[in-house]
Structure formats: structure tokens, C-alpha cells
Coordinates of C-alpha atoms and ligand atoms in Angstrom, one line a residue:
X1 CA 0.0 -0.2 -0.1
X2 CA 0.6 3.1 -0.6
X3 CA 2.1 6.0 2.0
X4 CA -1.1 7.2 3.3
X5 CA -0.3 10.9 2.8
X6 CA -0.3 10.2 -1.0
X7 CA -3.9 8.5 -0.5
X8 CA -4.9 12.2 1.4
X9 CA -3.7 14.2 -1.6
X10 CA -5.6 12.0 -4.1
X11 CA -8.9 12.7 -1.5
X12 CA -8.0 16.2 -1.6
X13 CA -7.4 16.9 1.6
X14 CA -5.8 20.3 2.3
X15 CA -2.3 20.5 1.5
X16 CA -1.7 22.7 4.4
X17 CA -3.1 19.6 6.8
X18 CA -1.0 17.4 4.9
X19 CA 2.5 19.1 5.0
X20 CA 1.4 19.5 9.2
X21 CA 2.0 16.0 9.4
X22 CA 4.9 15.3 7.6
X23 CA 6.4 18.2 9.3
X24 CA 5.2 16.2 12.5
X25 CA 6.8 13.0 11.5
X26 CA 10.0 14.5 10.9
X27 CA 10.0 16.7 14.1
X28 CA 9.2 13.1 16.3
X29 CA 11.3 10.3 14.5
X30 CA 10.0 7.4 16.4
X31 CA 13.0 4.8 18.0
X32 CA 13.5 1.2 16.7
X33 CA 11.5 -0.7 19.6
X34 CA 8.4 1.0 19.1
X35 CA 8.3 1.0 14.9
X36 CA 6.2 -2.1 15.0
X37 CA 3.1 -0.1 17.0
X38 CA 2.9 2.3 13.8
X39 CA -0.3 1.1 12.1
X40 CA -0.1 -0.3 8.3
X41 CA -3.8 0.4 7.8
X42 CA -5.4 -2.2 5.4
X43 CA -8.1 0.0 5.3
X44 CA -8.5 3.7 4.4
X45 CA -10.9 6.0 6.3
X46 CA -13.2 7.4 3.5
X47 CA -14.8 11.2 4.1
X48 CA -12.4 14.1 3.3
X49 CA -14.1 16.9 5.8
X50 CA -14.0 14.2 8.7
X51 CA -10.3 13.9 7.9
X52 CA -9.5 17.5 7.6
X53 CA -11.4 18.1 11.1
X54 CA -9.4 15.4 12.7
X55 CA -6.1 16.4 11.3
X56 CA -6.1 20.2 12.6
X57 CA -7.5 18.6 16.1
X58 CA -4.3 16.8 16.4
X59 CA -2.1 19.2 14.9
X60 CA -3.3 21.8 17.5
X61 CA -1.8 19.3 19.8
X62 CA -5.5 18.6 21.1
X63 CA -7.3 15.3 22.1
X64 CA -9.9 13.7 19.5
X65 CA -13.4 12.2 20.3
X66 CA -14.8 10.0 18.1
X67 CA -18.2 9.7 18.7
X68 CA -21.2 8.0 16.4
X69 CA -23.3 5.2 15.9
X70 CA -21.4 1.7 15.3
X71 CA -19.6 0.6 12.3
X72 CA -18.9 4.4 11.3
X73 CA -15.3 3.8 10.8
X74 CA -13.8 5.0 14.3
X75 CA -11.3 2.8 14.9
X76 CA -10.2 2.8 11.2
X77 CA -10.0 6.4 11.4
X78 CA -8.0 6.0 14.8
X79 CA -5.4 4.1 12.9
X80 CA -5.1 6.0 9.9
X81 CA -4.4 9.0 11.6
X82 CA -1.7 7.2 13.6
X83 CA -0.3 6.3 10.3
X84 CA -0.6 9.7 9.1
X85 CA 1.6 11.1 11.8
X86 CA 3.6 8.0 11.7
X87 CA 2.9 7.4 15.7
X88 CA 2.6 4.2 17.6
X89 CA -0.4 3.5 19.2
X90 CA -1.1 2.3 22.3
X91 CA -4.8 0.8 22.2
X92 CA -7.0 0.5 25.8
X93 CA -10.4 -1.0 25.6
X94 CA -12.4 0.6 28.2
X95 CA -14.8 -1.3 30.4
X96 CA -16.9 -0.8 33.7
X97 CA -14.0 -2.6 35.6
X98 CA -10.9 -0.4 34.9
X99 CA -9.2 1.2 37.3
X100 CA -6.2 3.4 37.5
X101 CA -3.6 0.8 38.1
X102 CA -5.0 -1.1 34.8
X103 CA -4.4 2.1 32.8
X104 CA -1.1 3.5 34.8
X105 CA 0.5 0.3 35.9
X106 CA 0.5 -1.6 39.0
X107 CA 3.1 -3.4 41.2
X108 CA 3.7 -7.0 40.7
X109 CA 5.3 -9.1 42.7
X110 CA 7.6 -11.9 40.5
X111 CA 8.8 -14.6 43.5
X112 CA 11.9 -12.1 43.9
X113 CA 11.3 -8.6 44.3
X114 CA 8.5 -6.0 43.4
X115 CA 8.9 -4.3 39.8
X116 CA 6.5 -2.2 38.4
X117 CA 4.7 -3.2 35.4
X118 CA 3.7 -0.2 33.2
X119 CA 0.1 0.2 32.1
X120 CA -0.8 1.4 28.6
X121 CA -1.6 5.0 29.3
X122 CA 1.7 5.5 31.4
X123 CA 3.9 4.0 28.2
X124 CA 2.3 6.1 25.8
X125 CA 2.6 9.4 27.8
X126 CA 6.1 8.8 28.6
X127 CA 7.6 7.1 25.0
X128 CA 5.6 9.2 22.9
X129 CA 2.8 8.5 20.3
X130 CA -0.9 7.8 20.3
X131 CA -3.5 6.5 23.2
X132 CA -6.5 5.2 21.7
X133 CA -9.0 5.1 24.4
X134 CA -11.6 2.6 22.6
X135 CA -15.2 2.8 23.7
X136 CA -14.0 5.6 26.5
X137 CA -17.9 5.7 27.7
X138 CA -18.1 2.4 28.6
X139 CA -15.6 2.9 31.8
X140 CA -17.2 4.8 35.1
X141 CA -16.3 8.5 34.6
X142 CA -14.5 8.2 38.3
X143 CA -12.0 5.5 37.3
X144 CA -10.6 8.0 34.7
X145 CA -10.2 10.8 37.0
X146 CA -6.6 10.0 37.1
X147 CA -6.3 10.8 33.2
X148 CA -7.8 14.5 33.5
X149 CA -4.1 16.0 34.4
X150 CA -2.9 14.3 31.2
X151 CA -5.6 15.3 28.9
X152 CA -5.6 19.0 30.0
X153 CA -3.0 21.7 29.8
X154 CA -1.1 19.9 32.6
X155 CA 0.3 16.9 30.2
X156 CA 1.4 15.3 33.6
X157 CA 0.2 12.2 35.7
X158 CA 0.9 12.2 39.2
X159 CA -0.1 8.7 41.3
X160 CA 0.7 9.0 44.8
X161 CA 4.0 6.7 45.5
X162 CA 5.2 7.1 41.9
X163 CA 7.0 9.6 39.5
X164 CA 5.1 12.0 38.2
X165 CA 4.9 11.2 34.0
X166 CA 5.1 14.2 32.0
X167 CA 3.3 13.3 28.9
X168 CA 5.7 14.1 25.8
X169 CA 4.7 17.1 23.6
X170 CA 4.2 14.3 20.5
X171 CA 1.7 12.3 22.7
X172 CA -2.3 12.4 21.8
X173 CA -5.1 11.0 23.3
X174 CA -8.1 9.8 20.5
X175 CA -11.0 8.3 22.3
X176 CA -14.1 6.7 20.7
X177 CA -17.5 6.5 21.9
X178 CA -20.7 4.9 20.6
X179 CA -24.1 6.0 21.6
X180 CA -27.4 5.5 20.6
X181 CA -28.4 2.2 21.3
X182 CA -29.0 0.6 24.7
X183 CA -26.3 0.1 27.3
X184 CA -24.3 3.0 25.9
X185 CA -23.2 5.6 28.7
X186 CA -22.5 9.2 28.6
X187 CA -19.5 10.9 29.2
X188 CA -19.1 13.9 32.2
X189 CA -18.6 17.1 31.2
X190 CA -15.4 17.2 33.1
X191 CA -13.8 14.5 30.5
X192 CA -15.8 15.6 27.6
X193 CA -14.6 18.9 27.8
X194 CA -10.9 17.8 27.6
X195 CA -11.4 16.6 24.2
X196 CA -12.8 18.0 20.7
X197 CA -15.7 16.1 19.6
X198 CA -15.8 15.2 16.6
X199 CA -19.2 14.0 15.3
X200 CA -18.9 10.6 13.1
X201 CA -21.2 10.6 10.2
X202 CA -22.2 7.6 8.2
X203 CA -20.3 7.2 5.0
X204 CA -21.6 9.2 2.1
X205 CA -22.7 6.4 -1.1
X206 CA -19.9 7.5 -3.5
X207 CA -17.0 6.6 -0.7
X208 CA -18.8 3.5 0.2
X209 CA -19.0 2.3 -3.9
X210 CA -15.2 2.9 -3.3
X211 CA -14.8 1.0 0.2
X212 CA -16.6 -1.8 -1.3
X213 CA -14.3 -2.0 -4.4
X214 CA -11.8 -1.4 -2.5
X215 CA -12.5 -4.2 -0.3
X216 CA -13.5 -6.9 -3.0
X217 CA -11.9 -6.0 -5.9
X218 CA -13.1 -8.5 -8.2
X219 CA -16.9 -7.2 -7.4
X220 CA -19.2 -6.6 -10.5
X221 CA -19.5 -2.9 -10.3
X222 CA -23.1 -2.9 -11.2
X223 CA -23.9 -5.3 -8.2
X224 CA -21.7 -3.1 -6.1
X225 CA -24.3 -0.1 -6.9
X226 CA -27.3 -2.3 -5.8
X227 CA -25.4 -2.7 -2.6
X228 CA -24.7 1.2 -2.0
X229 CA -28.7 1.9 -2.6
X230 CA -29.5 -1.0 0.0
X231 CA -27.3 1.0 2.4
X232 CA -28.8 4.3 1.0
X233 CA -32.2 2.9 1.8
X234 CA -31.3 1.5 5.2
X235 CA -30.3 4.5 6.7
X236 CA -33.4 6.4 5.3
X237 CA -35.9 4.0 6.7
X238 CA -33.8 4.5 9.8
X239 CA -33.6 8.3 9.4
X240 CA -37.5 8.5 8.8
X241 CA -37.8 6.1 12.3
X242 CA -39.6 3.2 10.1
X243 CA -37.0 0.8 11.6
X244 CA -34.2 0.8 14.2
X245 CA -30.9 1.1 13.4
X246 CA -29.9 -2.2 14.4
X247 CA -29.6 -3.4 11.1
X248 CA -28.0 -0.3 9.4
X249 CA -24.7 -1.7 9.7
X250 CA -21.7 -1.6 7.6
X251 CA -19.8 -4.1 9.0
X252 CA -22.5 -6.3 8.0
X253 CA -22.8 -5.4 4.7
X254 CA -19.2 -6.4 3.8
X255 CA -19.9 -9.4 6.2
X256 CA -22.3 -10.6 3.5
X257 CA -20.0 -10.0 0.6
X258 CA -17.4 -12.2 2.1
X259 CA -19.9 -14.7 2.8
X260 CA -21.2 -15.1 -0.8
X261 CA -17.6 -15.4 -1.6
X262 CA -17.9 -18.5 0.2
X263 CA -21.0 -19.6 -1.5
X264 CA -23.7 -18.7 -0.2
X265 CA -26.3 -17.0 -1.9
X266 CA -26.8 -13.5 -1.0
X267 CA -30.2 -14.1 0.8
X268 CA -28.6 -16.4 3.3
X269 CA -26.0 -14.4 3.8
X270 CA -27.7 -11.0 4.0
X271 CA -30.0 -12.9 6.2
X272 CA -27.1 -13.2 9.2
X273 CA -25.5 -10.3 8.4
X274 CA -28.1 -7.7 8.4
X275 CA -31.7 -9.0 8.9
X276 CA -31.1 -10.9 12.2
X277 CA -29.3 -7.9 13.7
X278 CA -32.6 -6.8 14.8
X279 CA -34.6 -9.5 17.0
X280 CA -37.8 -7.8 16.5
X281 CA -39.8 -10.3 14.1
X282 CA -42.1 -7.7 12.8
X283 CA -39.2 -5.1 11.7
X284 CA -36.8 -8.4 10.4
X285 CA -39.9 -8.4 7.5
X286 CA -39.6 -4.9 6.8
X287 CA -35.8 -5.5 6.7
X288 CA -36.2 -8.2 4.7
X289 CA -38.2 -6.7 2.0
X290 CA -36.1 -4.1 1.7
X291 CA -33.3 -6.3 1.2
X292 CA -34.9 -8.5 -1.5
X293 CA -35.9 -6.0 -3.3
X294 CA -32.6 -4.6 -4.0
X295 CA -30.8 -8.0 -3.9
X296 CA -32.4 -11.0 -5.3
X297 CA -31.9 -13.8 -2.8
X298 CA -31.0 -16.3 -5.3
X299 CA -27.9 -14.5 -6.4
X300 CA -24.5 -16.1 -5.7
X301 CA -20.9 -15.9 -5.9
X302 CA -21.0 -16.3 -10.1
X303 CA -23.1 -13.2 -10.4
X304 CA -21.9 -11.0 -7.5
X305 CA -18.0 -11.6 -8.3
X306 CA -16.4 -11.1 -12.0
X307 CA -14.0 -14.2 -11.1
Ligands
ATP1 N1 -16.0 6.1 6.3 C1 -15.7 5.0 6.5 N2 -14.2 5.0 5.5 C2 -13.9 3.5 5.6 N3 -14.6 2.7 6.1 C3 -15.7 2.7 7.2 C4 -16.0 4.0 6.7 N4 -17.2 3.8 8.0 C5 -17.6 2.3 7.9 N5 -16.4 1.9 7.2 C6 -16.1 0.7 7.4 O1 -17.2 -0.1 8.8 C7 -16.4 -1.1 9.3 C8 -16.3 -0.8 10.5 O2 -15.6 0.0 11.1 P1 -14.8 0.5 12.5 O3 -14.6 -1.2 13.3 O4 -13.5 1.2 12.4 O5 -16.0 1.0 13.1 P2 -16.4 1.8 14.5 O6 -16.9 3.4 14.1 O7 -15.3 1.5 15.7 O8 -17.6 0.8 15.1 P3 -17.7 0.2 16.7 O9 -18.6 1.8 17.5 O10 -18.9 -0.7 16.1 O11 -16.5 0.0 17.2 C9 -15.2 -1.2 8.9 O12 -15.0 -2.3 7.9 C10 -15.0 -0.3 8.0 O13 -14.0 -0.3 6.6
MG2 MG1 -14.9 0.9 17.4

């Protein structure tokens, strides 16, 4: 794959921002030990405006929170951003039981002596890199208080009993956050105030066509167009509240194509990866109708793929 900055140029992303990323790379070279943490993305994030907003936030030295519905490319964008800045990534999946020791580190006894085993936030702050705080809203707000000083102008973490950790100038924190479905939590003001919050849009139709053809280069372009239309229709029905957003799942749509390639019919594949995402029988009927009117259920690998 080519350098992601060439991709950004092709997408028409502002040259100023791209140069900013180039300068950042030159200014903050990464030591050998962490080079393998710099992502080499398999998929590009599509969406010029989102790219420009995200790059500007990080170049301004701020933390970024990507908030939006499922499968809008939040993690893909995190990876892509780290690749654009050529920064190593420390990924932390947030969950309800997490606490400061999980993030910062903890003393462990190896049978001989007590040593400090650093956590991902400690390493990211100290070594320089991008800390991806995945699904940050799923942790209890109180247990994240330890991050407050790292995320604001103080750029330091002071845990009693340990050294003061200074956050290196190139370190950035990127949070992701889902909302909209049951079980999602809100972020309190103390945390949300420390991020610039980018509201992640659903992918546009033209970009979706390119994403599908990029993921399945041997797909019949006409059928690709039908899949794009199917997504558009599901999106429209969701916006009109005719169906819930459970079946609006780009991940599912791409999964269906992988299954068709394995030999399932389009009907079988879309049933599992789109229709069955909702557990309400009536809603499933509605979604199945939308799916069948776009994509013939009996269609198989031979029609969907050229090879
Ligand atoms: N704008 C986009 N550009 C590229 N890929 C996208 C875009 N939107 C969605 N995707 C695709 O959607 C799928 C899910 O992406 P990703 O895991 O980053 O989503 P997410 O927003 O983190 O989802 P979740 O909230 O469920 O964790 C991937 O296959 C990704 O390629
Ligand atoms: Mg995600």
C-alpha cells in the first residue's frame, strides 16, 4: 500500500494539513523499539471533511473524541491517523471494571522482588505515541479521573507513590464513543471538556462504493451499486424511524459479501449479517423486504463476483 499521505492528497485533503503531518513525522521520529506499533492500515478511512477536522485537532495538540453510531469507521480512522502521523499506538479497550492501575500500571511481585509493570497510558505518555481510548464511555467516569491531568494543559500524571509522568509533546489521546443504543453511557463534562468531539457521519454513497470496490476488487460494479443503494435505503428508513438502526450496519454489509464469496446465496448471507441484527420479528420482515427488493435472494458468487 502507498503512503497514506498520498491517499490523502488524492482525496483532496488540504495540503496545509498534509504538510503539517509531514512536519510532525520529521520532528518526532520513532525509536526502533516502537516502530512495529505504527499501524499499516489495511483499509483507508473515506470522508474528506472528517479527515480535515481530525487532522486539525491533532496538529493543534488537542485530544480527539470520535463519537457516533456503530460501524462508522471510528477505529479505522484512529489507525489511519496514527499512520498519517507515523506514531506508535497504544490501544486500551475501556470497560466498566477498569481503574487507575489498569491504565497507569501496577506493582507486581515476580517471586523475587516487586517491580512496576507499566500500563498502556503510562507507556504512551512517556514514550510518545497515540493512545486510543476505545469506547471510553464504557468505563466509570470516576475511574478515569486519573486521566484528567494528562488530558489538560498540565500534561502530566501524578499518582501517589510513583514518579510524576510527563506526557511527551507528540503524545495524543484519541477516544472513541458509541451512542444511540441501549447500554451506552454518557461521558461526564469533566472528560468531554478535555476533547474536541467529532461527530462521525455515516459514510457517503460515493465513498461507500469506493470502499466496497477497494475491499472486493473483483466485485461486479453493477452489483456493488445495488449494495450501495441498499445501504442508502436502510439509512433513510432509519432516519424516518420506520426501522431501528440495528440493521444499519456497514460491517454487516461487508460481512455478507465475504460470505457470498464463500458460496452462500445473497439471501442467506444478508439474512445473517443484516436482517437478523434485529430481534423483532415484525421489523425483520420490513428489513427483509428492503433487502429482497434490491438484491435477489438467489444471487450467488457467480453473479456478484467477476472471478
Ligand atoms: N467512512 C468510512 N471509511 C472507511 N471505512 C468505513 C467508513 N465507515 C465505516 N467503515 C467500515 O466499517 C467497518 C467498521 O469500522 P470500525 O470498526 O472502525 O467502526 P467503529 O465506528 O469503530 O464501530 P463500533 O462503534 O461498532 O466499534 C469497517 O469495515 C470499516 O472499513
Ligand atoms: Mg470501534
